[in-house]
PDB file of C-alpha atoms in Angstrom:
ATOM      1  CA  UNK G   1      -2.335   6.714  16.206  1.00  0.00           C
ATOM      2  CA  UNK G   2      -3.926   2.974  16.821  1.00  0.00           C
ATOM      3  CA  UNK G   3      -2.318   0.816  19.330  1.00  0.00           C
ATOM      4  CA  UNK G   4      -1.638  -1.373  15.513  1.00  0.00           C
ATOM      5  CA  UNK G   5      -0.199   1.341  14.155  1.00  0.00           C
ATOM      6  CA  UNK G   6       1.843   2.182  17.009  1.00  0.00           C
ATOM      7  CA  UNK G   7       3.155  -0.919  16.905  1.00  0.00           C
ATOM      8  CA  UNK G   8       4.074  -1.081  13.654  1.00  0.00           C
ATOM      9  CA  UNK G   9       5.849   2.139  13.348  1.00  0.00           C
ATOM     10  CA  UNK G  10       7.915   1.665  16.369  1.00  0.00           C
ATOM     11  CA  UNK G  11       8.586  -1.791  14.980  1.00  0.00           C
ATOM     12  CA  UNK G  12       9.531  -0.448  11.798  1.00  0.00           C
ATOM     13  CA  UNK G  13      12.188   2.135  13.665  1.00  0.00           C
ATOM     14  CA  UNK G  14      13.679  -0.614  15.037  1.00  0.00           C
ATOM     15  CA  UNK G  15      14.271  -2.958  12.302  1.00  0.00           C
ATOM     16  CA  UNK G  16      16.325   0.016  10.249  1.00  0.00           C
ATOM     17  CA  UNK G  17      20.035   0.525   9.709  1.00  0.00           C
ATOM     18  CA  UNK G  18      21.390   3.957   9.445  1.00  0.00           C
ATOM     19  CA  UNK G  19      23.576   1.882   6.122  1.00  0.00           C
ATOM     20  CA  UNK G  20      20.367   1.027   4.469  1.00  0.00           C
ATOM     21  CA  UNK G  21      18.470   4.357   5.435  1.00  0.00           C
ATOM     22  CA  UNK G  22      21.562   5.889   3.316  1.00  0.00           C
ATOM     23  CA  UNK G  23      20.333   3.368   0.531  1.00  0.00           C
ATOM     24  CA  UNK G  24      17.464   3.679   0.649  1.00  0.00           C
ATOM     25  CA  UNK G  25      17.528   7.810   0.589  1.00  0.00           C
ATOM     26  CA  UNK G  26      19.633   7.883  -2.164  1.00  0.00           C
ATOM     27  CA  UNK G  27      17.777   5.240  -4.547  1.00  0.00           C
ATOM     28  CA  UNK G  28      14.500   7.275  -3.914  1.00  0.00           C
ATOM     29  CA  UNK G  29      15.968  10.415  -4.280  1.00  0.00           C
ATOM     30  CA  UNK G  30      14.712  12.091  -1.753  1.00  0.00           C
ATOM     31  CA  UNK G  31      10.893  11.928  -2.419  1.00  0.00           C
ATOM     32  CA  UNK G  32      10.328  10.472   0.478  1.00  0.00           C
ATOM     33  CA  UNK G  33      11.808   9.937   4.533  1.00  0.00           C
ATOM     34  CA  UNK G  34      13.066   6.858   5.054  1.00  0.00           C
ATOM     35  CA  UNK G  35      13.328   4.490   8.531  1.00  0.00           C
ATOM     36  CA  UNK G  36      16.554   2.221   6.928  1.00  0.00           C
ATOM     37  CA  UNK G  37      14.007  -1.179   7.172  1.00  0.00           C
ATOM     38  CA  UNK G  38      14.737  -4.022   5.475  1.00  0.00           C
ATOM     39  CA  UNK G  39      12.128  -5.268   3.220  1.00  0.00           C
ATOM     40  CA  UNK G  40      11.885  -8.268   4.788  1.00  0.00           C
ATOM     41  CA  UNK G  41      11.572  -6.576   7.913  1.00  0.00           C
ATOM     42  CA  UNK G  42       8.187  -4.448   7.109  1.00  0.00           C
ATOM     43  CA  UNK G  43       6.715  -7.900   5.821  1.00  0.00           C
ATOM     44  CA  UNK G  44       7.445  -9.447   9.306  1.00  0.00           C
ATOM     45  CA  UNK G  45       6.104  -6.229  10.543  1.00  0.00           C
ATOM     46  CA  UNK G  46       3.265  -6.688   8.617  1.00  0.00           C
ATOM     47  CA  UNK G  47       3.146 -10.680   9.964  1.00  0.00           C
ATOM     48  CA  UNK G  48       3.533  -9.868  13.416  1.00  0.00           C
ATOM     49  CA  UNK G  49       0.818  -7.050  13.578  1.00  0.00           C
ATOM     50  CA  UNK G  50      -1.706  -9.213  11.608  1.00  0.00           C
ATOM     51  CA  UNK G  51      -0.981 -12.226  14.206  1.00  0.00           C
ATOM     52  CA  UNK G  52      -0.959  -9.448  17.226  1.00  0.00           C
ATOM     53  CA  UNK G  53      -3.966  -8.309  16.597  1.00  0.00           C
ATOM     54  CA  UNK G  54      -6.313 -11.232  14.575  1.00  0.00           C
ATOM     55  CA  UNK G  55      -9.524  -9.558  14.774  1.00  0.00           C
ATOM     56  CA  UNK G  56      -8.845  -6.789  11.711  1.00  0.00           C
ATOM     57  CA  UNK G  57     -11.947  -6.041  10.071  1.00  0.00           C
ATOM     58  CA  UNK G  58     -11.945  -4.502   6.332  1.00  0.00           C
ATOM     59  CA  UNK G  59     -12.647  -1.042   8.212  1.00  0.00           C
ATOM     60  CA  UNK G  60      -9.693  -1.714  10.500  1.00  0.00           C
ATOM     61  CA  UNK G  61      -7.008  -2.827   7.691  1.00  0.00           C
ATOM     62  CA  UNK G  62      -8.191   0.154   5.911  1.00  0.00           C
ATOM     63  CA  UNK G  63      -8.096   2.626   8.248  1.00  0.00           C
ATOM     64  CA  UNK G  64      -4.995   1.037   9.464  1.00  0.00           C
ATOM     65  CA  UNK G  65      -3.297   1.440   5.427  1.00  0.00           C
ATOM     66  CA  UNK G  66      -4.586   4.996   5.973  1.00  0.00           C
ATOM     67  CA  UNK G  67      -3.013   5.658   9.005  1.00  0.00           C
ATOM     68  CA  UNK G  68       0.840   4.278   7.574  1.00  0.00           C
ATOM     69  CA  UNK G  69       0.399   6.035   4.855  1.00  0.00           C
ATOM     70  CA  UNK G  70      -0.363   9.374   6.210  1.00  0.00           C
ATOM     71  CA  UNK G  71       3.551   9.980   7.545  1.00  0.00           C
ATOM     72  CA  UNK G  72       5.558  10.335   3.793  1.00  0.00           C
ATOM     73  CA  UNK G  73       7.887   7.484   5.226  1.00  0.00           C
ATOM     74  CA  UNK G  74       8.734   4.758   2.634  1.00  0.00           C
ATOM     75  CA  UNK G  75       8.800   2.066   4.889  1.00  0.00           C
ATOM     76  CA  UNK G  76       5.496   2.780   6.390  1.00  0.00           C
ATOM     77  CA  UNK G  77       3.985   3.118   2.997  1.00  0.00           C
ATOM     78  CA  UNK G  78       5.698   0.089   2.063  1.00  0.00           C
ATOM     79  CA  UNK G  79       3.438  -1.816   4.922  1.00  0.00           C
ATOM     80  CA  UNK G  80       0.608   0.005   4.093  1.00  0.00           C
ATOM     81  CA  UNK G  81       0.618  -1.711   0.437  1.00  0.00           C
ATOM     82  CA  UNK G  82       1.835  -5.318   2.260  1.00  0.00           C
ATOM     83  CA  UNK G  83      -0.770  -5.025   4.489  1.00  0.00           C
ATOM     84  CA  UNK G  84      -3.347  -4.762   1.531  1.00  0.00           C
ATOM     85  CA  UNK G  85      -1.738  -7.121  -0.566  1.00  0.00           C
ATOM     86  CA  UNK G  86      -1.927  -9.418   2.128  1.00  0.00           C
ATOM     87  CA  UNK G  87      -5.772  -8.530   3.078  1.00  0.00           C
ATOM     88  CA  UNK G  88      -6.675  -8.065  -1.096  1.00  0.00           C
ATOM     89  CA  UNK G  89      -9.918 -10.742  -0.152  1.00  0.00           C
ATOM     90  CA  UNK G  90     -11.467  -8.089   1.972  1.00  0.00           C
ATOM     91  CA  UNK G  91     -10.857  -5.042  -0.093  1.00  0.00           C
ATOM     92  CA  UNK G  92     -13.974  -3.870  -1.747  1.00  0.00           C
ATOM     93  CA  UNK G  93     -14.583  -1.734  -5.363  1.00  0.00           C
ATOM     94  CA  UNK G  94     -15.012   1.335  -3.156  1.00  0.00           C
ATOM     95  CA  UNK G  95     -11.440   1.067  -1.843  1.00  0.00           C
ATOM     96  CA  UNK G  96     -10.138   1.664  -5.278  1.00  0.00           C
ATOM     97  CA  UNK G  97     -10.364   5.399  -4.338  1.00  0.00           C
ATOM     98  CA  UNK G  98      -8.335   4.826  -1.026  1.00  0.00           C
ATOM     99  CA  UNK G  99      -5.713   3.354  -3.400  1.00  0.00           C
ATOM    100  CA  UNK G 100      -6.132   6.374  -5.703  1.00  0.00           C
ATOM    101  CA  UNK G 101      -5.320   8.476  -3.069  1.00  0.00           C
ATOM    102  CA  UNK G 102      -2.047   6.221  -2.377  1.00  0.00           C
ATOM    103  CA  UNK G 103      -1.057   6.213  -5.675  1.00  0.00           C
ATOM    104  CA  UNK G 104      -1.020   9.368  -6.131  1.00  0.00           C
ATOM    105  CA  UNK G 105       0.865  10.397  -3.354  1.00  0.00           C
ATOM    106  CA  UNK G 106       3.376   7.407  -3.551  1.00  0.00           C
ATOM    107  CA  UNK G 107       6.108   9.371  -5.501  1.00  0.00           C
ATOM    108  CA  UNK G 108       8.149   6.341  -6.266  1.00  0.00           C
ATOM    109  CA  UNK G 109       7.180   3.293  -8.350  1.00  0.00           C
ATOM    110  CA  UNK G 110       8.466   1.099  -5.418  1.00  0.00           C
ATOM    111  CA  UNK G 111       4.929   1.903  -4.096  1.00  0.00           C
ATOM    112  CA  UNK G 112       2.841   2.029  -6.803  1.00  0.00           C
ATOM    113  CA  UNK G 113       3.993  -1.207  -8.866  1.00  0.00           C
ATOM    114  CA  UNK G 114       2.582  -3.583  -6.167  1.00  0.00           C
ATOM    115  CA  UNK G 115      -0.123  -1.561  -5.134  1.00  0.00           C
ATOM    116  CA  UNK G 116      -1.197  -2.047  -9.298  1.00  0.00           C
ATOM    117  CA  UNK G 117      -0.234  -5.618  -9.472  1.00  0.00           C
ATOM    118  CA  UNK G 118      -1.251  -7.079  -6.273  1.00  0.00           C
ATOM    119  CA  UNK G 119      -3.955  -5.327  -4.740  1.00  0.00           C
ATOM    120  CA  UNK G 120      -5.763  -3.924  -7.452  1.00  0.00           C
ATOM    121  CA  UNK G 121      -5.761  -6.008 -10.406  1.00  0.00           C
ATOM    122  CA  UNK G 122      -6.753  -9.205  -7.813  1.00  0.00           C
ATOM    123  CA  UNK G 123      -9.298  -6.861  -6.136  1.00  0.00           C
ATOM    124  CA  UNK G 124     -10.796  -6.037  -9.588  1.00  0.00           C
ATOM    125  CA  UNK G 125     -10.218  -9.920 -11.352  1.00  0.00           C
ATOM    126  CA  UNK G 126     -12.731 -11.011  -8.269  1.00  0.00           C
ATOM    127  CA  UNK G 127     -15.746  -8.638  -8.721  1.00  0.00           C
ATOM    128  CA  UNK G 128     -18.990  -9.624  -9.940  1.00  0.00           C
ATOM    129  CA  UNK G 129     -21.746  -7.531 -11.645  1.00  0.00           C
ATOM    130  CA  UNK G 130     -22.302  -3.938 -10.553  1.00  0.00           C
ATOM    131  CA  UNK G 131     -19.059  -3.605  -8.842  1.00  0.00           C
ATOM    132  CA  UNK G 132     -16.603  -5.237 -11.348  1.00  0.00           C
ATOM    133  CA  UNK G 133     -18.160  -2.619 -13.828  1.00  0.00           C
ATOM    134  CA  UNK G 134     -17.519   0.557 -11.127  1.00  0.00           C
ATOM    135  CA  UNK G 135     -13.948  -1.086 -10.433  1.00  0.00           C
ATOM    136  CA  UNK G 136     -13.703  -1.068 -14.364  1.00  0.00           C
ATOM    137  CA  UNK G 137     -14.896   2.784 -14.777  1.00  0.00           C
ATOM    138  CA  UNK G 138     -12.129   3.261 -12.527  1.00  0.00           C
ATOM    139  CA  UNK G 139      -9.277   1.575 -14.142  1.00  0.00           C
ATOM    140  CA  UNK G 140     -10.600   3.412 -17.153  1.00  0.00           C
ATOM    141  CA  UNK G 141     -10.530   7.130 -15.535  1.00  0.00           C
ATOM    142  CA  UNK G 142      -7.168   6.163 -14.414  1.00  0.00           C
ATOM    143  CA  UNK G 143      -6.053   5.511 -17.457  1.00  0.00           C
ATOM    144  CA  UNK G 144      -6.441   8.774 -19.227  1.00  0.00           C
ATOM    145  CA  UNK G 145      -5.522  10.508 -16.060  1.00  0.00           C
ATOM    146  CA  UNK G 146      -3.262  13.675 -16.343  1.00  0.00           C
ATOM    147  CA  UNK G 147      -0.854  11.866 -13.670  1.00  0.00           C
ATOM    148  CA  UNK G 148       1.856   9.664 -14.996  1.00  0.00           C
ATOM    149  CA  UNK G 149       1.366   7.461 -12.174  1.00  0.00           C
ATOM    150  CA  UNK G 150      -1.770   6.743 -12.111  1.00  0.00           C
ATOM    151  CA  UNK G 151      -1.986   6.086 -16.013  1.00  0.00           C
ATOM    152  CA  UNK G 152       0.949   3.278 -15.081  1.00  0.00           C
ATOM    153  CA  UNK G 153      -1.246   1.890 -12.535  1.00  0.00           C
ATOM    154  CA  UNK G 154      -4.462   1.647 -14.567  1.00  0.00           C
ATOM    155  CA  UNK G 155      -1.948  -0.323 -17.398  1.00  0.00           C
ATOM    156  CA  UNK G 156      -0.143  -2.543 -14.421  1.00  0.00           C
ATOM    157  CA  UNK G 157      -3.600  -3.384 -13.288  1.00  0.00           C
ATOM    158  CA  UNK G 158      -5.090  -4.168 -17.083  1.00  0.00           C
ATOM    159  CA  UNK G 159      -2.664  -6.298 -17.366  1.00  0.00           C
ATOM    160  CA  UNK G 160      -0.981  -4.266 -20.074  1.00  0.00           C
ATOM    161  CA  UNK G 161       2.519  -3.168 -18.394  1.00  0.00           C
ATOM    162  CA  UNK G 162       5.219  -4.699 -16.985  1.00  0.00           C
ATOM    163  CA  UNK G 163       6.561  -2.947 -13.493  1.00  0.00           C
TER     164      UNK G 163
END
């Protein structure tokens, strides 16, 4: 794991409560682990990291949302999609399949609500040309996707669905 990532995991174990790890648990039934992190801790995570270590190019924050999301642990994946909500001006048409990937695999709306809202419907509002028409070929694929999830997405992102 990166020295970021490192950080943010064992950051993330810290921050948790063994009362809202119960919570938490039980309100995503069990699809995925869970630390017991506050929300607002894993965007403080999120803060600190970004402000530890300024020099995060798009290959890094992606690679680093990669990394988080790799362990089925909701607050990791929860930092993965604050971390890219809060980098969204870097991300790139291309990383729509990245996000794919997240979605998914998210197995809880929790995850991919934002991940919709604010990361790809900003990422695809800003495109120009070439890519805003890939990005758009996307969103449409998505949309008649067999996966419930992804279909969601596709509408959150359209503009077309409420979370």
């Amino acid at each position: 794991m990166s020295e970021a990532g490192e950080f943010m995991d064992h950051t993330l174990q810290m921050e948790s409560t063994w009362e809202k790890a119960a919570e938490a648990s039980e309100r995503l039934g069990g699809a995925l682990k869970v630390y017991g992190a506050s929300v607002g801790a894993v965007r403080g995570t999120v803060r600190d990291t970004l402000k530890r270590y300024k020099n995060l190019d798009h290959d890094d924050v992606t690679a680093l949302s990669s990394e988080l999301w790799a362990e089925p642990v909701f607050e990791r994946r929860l930092a993965a999609v604050v971390l890219l909500q809060t980098k969204a001006d870097i991300l790139v048409n291309t990383d729509l399949t990245r996000i794919e990937g997240f979605i998914r695999q998210a197995g809880t709306r929790e995850l991919v609500d934002p991940l919709a809202s604010d990361v790809v419907r900003p990422l695809v509002a800003r495109l120009e040309g070439l890519a805003k028409e890939r990005a758009e070929r996307v969103l449409e694929r998505w949309a008649g996707d067999p996966d419930p999830g992804l279909r969601h997405a596709a509408a959150l992102a359209a503009g077309t669905a409420t979370p």
